[in-house]
mmCIF file of C-alpha atoms in Angstrom:
data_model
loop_
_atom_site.group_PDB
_atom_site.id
_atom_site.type_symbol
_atom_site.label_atom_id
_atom_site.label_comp_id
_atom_site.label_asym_id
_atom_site.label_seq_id
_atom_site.Cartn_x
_atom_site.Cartn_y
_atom_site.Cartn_z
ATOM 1 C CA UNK A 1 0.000 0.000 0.000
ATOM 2 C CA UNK A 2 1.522 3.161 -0.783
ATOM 3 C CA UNK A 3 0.580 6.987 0.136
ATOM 4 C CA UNK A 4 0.869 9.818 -2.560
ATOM 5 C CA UNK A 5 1.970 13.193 -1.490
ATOM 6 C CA UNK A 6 1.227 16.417 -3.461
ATOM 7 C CA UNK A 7 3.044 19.649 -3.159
ATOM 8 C CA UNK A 8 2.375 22.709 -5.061
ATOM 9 C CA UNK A 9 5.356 25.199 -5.992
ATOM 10 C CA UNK A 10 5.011 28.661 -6.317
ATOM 11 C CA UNK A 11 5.755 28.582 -10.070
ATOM 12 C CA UNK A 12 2.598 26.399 -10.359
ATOM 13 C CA UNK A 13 4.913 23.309 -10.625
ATOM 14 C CA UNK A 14 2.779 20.102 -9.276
ATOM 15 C CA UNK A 15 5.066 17.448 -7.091
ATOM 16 C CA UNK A 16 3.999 14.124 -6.324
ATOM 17 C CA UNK A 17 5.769 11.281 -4.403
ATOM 18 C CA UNK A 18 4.383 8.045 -3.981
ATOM 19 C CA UNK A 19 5.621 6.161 -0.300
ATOM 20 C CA UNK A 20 5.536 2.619 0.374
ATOM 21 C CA UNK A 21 4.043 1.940 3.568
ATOM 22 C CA UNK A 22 6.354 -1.179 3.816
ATOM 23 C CA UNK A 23 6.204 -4.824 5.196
ATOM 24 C CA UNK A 24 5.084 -5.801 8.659
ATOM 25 C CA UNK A 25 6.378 -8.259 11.146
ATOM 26 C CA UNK A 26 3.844 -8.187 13.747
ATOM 27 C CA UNK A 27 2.988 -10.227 16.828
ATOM 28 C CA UNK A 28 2.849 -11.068 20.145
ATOM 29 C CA UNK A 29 5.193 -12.090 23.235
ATOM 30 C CA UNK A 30 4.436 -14.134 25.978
ATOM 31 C CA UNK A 31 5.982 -16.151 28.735
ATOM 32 C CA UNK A 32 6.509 -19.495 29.178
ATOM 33 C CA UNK A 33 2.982 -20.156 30.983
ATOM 34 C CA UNK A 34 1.356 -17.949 27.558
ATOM 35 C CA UNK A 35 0.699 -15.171 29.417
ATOM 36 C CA UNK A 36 1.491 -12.055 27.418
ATOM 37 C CA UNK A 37 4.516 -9.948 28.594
ATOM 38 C CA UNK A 38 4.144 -5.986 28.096
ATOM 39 C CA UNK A 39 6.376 -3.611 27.700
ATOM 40 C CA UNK A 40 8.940 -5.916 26.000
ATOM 41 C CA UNK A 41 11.019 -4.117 23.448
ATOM 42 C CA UNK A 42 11.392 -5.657 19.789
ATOM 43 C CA UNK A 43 14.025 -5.101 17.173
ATOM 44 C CA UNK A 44 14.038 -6.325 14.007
ATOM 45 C CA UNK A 45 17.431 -5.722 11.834
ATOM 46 C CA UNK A 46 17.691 -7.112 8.130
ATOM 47 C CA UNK A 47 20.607 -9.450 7.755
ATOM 48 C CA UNK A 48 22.123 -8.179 4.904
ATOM 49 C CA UNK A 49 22.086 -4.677 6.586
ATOM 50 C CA UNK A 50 20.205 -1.522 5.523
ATOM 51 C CA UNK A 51 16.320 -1.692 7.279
ATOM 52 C CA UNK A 52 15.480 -2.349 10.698
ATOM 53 C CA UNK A 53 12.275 -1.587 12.927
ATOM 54 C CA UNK A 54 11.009 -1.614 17.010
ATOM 55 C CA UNK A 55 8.557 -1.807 18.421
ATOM 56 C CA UNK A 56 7.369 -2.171 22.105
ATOM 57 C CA UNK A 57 4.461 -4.802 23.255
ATOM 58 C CA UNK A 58 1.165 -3.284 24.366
ATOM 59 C CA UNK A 59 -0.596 -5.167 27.458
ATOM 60 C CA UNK A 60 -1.649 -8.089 24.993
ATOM 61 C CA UNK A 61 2.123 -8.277 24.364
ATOM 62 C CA UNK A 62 1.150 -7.418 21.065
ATOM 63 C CA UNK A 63 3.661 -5.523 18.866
ATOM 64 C CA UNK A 64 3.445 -4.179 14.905
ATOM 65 C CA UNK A 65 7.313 -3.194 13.124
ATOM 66 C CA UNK A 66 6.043 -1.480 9.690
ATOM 67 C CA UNK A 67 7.782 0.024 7.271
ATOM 68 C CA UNK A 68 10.351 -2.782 6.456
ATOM 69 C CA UNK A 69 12.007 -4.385 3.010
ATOM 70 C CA UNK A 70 11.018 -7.745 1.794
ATOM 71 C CA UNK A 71 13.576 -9.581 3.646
ATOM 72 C CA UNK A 72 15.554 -12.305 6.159
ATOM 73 C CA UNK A 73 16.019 -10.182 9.288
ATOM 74 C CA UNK A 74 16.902 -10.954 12.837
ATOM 75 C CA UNK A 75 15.163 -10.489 15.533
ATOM 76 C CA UNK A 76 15.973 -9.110 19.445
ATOM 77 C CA UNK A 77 13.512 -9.049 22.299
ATOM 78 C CA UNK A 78 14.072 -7.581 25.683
ATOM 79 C CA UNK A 79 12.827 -7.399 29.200
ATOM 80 C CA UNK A 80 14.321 -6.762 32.367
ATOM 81 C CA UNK A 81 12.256 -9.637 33.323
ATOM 82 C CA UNK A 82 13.144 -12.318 31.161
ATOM 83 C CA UNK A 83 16.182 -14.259 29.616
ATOM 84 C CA UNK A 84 17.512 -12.227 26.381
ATOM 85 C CA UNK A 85 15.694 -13.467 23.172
ATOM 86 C CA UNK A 86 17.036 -13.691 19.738
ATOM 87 C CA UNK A 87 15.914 -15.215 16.779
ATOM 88 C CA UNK A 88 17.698 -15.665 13.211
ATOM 89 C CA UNK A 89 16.402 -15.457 9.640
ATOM 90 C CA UNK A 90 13.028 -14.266 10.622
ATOM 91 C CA UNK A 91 11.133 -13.421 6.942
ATOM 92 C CA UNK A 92 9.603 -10.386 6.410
ATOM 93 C CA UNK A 93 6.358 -10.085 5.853
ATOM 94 C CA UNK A 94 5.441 -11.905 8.509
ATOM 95 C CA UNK A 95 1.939 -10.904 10.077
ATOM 96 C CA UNK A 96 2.128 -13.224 13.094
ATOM 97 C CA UNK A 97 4.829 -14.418 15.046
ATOM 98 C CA UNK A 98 4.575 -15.889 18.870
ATOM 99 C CA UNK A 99 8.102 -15.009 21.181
ATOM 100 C CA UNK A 100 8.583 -17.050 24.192
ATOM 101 C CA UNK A 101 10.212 -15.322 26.372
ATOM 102 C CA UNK A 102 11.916 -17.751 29.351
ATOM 103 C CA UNK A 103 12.190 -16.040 33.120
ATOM 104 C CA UNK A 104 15.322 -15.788 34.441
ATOM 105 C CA UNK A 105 17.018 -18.419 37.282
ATOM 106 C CA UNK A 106 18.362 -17.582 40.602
ATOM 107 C CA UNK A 107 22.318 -18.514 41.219
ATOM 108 C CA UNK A 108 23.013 -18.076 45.173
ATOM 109 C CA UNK A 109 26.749 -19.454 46.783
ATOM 110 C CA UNK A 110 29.618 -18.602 48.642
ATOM 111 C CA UNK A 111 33.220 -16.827 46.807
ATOM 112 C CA UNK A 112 35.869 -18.055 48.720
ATOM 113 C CA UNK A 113 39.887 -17.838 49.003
ATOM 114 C CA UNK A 114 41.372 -20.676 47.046
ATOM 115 C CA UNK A 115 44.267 -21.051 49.692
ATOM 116 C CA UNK A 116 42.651 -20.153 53.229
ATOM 117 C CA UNK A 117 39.111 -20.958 52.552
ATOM 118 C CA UNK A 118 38.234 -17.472 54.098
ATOM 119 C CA UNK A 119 35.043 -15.805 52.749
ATOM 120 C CA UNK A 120 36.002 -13.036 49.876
ATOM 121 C CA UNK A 121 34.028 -10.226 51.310
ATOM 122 C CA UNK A 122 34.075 -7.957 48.374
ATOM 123 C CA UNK A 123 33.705 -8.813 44.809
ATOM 124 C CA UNK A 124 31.515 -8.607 41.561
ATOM 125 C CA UNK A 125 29.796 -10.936 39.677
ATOM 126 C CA UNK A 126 28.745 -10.957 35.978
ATOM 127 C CA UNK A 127 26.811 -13.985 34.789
ATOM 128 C CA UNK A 128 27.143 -15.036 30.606
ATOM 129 C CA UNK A 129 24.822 -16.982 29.068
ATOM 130 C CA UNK A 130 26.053 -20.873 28.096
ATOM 131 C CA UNK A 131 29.622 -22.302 28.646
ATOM 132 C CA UNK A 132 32.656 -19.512 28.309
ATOM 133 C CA UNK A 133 36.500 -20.978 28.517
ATOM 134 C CA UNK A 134 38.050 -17.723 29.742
ATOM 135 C CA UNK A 135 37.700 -13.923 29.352
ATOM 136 C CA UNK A 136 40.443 -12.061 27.846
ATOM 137 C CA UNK A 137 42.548 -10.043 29.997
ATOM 138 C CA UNK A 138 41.212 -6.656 30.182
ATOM 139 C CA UNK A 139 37.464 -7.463 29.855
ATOM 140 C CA UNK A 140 36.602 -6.937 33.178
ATOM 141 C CA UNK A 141 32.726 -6.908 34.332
ATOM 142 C CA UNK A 142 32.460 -3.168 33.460
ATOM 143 C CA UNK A 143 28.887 -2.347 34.481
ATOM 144 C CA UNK A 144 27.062 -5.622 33.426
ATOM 145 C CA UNK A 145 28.044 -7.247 36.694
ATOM 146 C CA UNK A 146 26.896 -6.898 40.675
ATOM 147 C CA UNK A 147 29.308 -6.210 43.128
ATOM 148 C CA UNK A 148 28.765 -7.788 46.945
ATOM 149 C CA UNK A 149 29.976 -6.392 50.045
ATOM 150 C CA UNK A 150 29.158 -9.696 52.480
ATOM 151 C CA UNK A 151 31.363 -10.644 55.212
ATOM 152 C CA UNK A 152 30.359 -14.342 54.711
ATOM 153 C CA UNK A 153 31.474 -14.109 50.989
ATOM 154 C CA UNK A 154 27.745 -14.874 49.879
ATOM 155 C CA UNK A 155 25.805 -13.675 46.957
ATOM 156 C CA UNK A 156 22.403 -14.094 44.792
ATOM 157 C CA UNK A 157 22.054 -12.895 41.662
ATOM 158 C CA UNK A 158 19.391 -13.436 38.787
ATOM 159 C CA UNK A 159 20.782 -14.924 35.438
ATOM 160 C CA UNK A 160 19.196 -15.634 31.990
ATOM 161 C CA UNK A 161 17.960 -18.903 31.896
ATOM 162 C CA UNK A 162 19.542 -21.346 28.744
ATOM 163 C CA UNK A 163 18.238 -24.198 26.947
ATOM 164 C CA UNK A 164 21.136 -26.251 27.921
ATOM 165 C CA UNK A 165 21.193 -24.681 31.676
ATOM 166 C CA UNK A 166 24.580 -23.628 31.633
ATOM 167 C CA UNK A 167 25.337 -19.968 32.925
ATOM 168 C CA UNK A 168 29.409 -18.854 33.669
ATOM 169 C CA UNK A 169 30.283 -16.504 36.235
ATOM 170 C CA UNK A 170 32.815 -14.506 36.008
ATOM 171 C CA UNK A 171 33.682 -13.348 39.642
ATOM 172 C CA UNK A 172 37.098 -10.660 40.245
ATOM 173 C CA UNK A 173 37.551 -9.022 43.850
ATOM 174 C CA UNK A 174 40.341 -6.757 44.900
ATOM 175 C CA UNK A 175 43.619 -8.480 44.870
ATOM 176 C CA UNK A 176 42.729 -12.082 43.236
ATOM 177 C CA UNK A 177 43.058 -13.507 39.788
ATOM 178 C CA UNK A 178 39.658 -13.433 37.822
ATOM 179 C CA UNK A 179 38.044 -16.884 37.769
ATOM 180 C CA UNK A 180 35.022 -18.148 35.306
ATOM 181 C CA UNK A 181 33.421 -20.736 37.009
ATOM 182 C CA UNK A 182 31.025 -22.861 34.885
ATOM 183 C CA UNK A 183 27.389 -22.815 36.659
ATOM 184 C CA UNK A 184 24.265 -25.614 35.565
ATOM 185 C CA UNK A 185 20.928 -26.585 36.311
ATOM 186 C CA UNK A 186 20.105 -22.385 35.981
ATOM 187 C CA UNK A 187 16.532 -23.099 34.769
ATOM 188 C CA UNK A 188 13.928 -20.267 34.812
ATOM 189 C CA UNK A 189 12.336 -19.342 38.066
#
């Protein structure tokens, strides 16, 4: 569907400019028990670059992105809520797509001194979605992680919930080597 513009020009010169109105990818976001999740934002950016859209979900979880090519693009959902969503090769049109968004697990323990066994009482925490080897000197948690100040060493933080149910943590406090320590079981709840 297109819209047609007209402008008129002094000179009595007659413009007119035809728009596309677009593709859609439209549709709605729920949880994992179906109940619709508002407020979630959507982005939709074409693979092979160029277009991309957002939208955010209405109380239905309902959502419209207009305006886009004919295309493969990918798609991005967040909430604070919920476990990070993305979704590949998503074809536009598409006038009705369901997102499943999964909740995010709890990870509680104790950081500890390798040698003594003495509670670490200050530190931060970042948790990564899946299984991660190492982290490259210099990446440091920046401000994606939660620091603790806990005499006892213990913490509790929330964590995006994986298919596989494997979450790293990548803990650093004040005078001791990084570690990534491999978490699993972190299911949504």
């Amino acid at each position: 569907r297109s819209h047609a513009i007209e402008v008129e020009a002094d000179a009595g010169v007659r413009v007119t400019a035809d728009f596309d109105a677009g593709m859609k990818l439209a549709g709605r976001v729920v949880d994992s028990s179906n109940n619709p999740v508002r407020d979630a934002s959507v982005n939709a950016n074409m693979r092979s670059g160029g277009a991309s859209g957002y939208s955010q979900t209405d109380p239905d979880g309902k959502f419209e992105i207009t305006g886009l090519e004919t295309g493969v693009y990918d798609l991005y959902v967040h909430h604070n809520q919920f476990a990070q969503y993305r979704q590949e090769q998503v074809n536009v049109p598409n006038p009705n797509i369901t997102i499943t968004l999964r909740g995010k697990g709890t990870i509680s323990g104790r950081v500890l001194d390798a040698r003594s066994g003495a509670p670490v009482k200050t530190f931060s925490i970042a948790a990564m979605q899946g299984e991660v080897g190492r982290i490259d000197p210099g990446y440091g948690i920046g401000g994606s992680g939660q620091t603790f100040l806990n005499d006892e060493g213990k913490f509790e933080i929330r964590a995006d919930s994986t298919d596989d149910g494997k979450t790293s943590l990548y803990v650093q406090g004040q005078g001791y080597a990084p570690k990534v320590q491999l978490v699993t079981g972190v299911d949504e709840g």
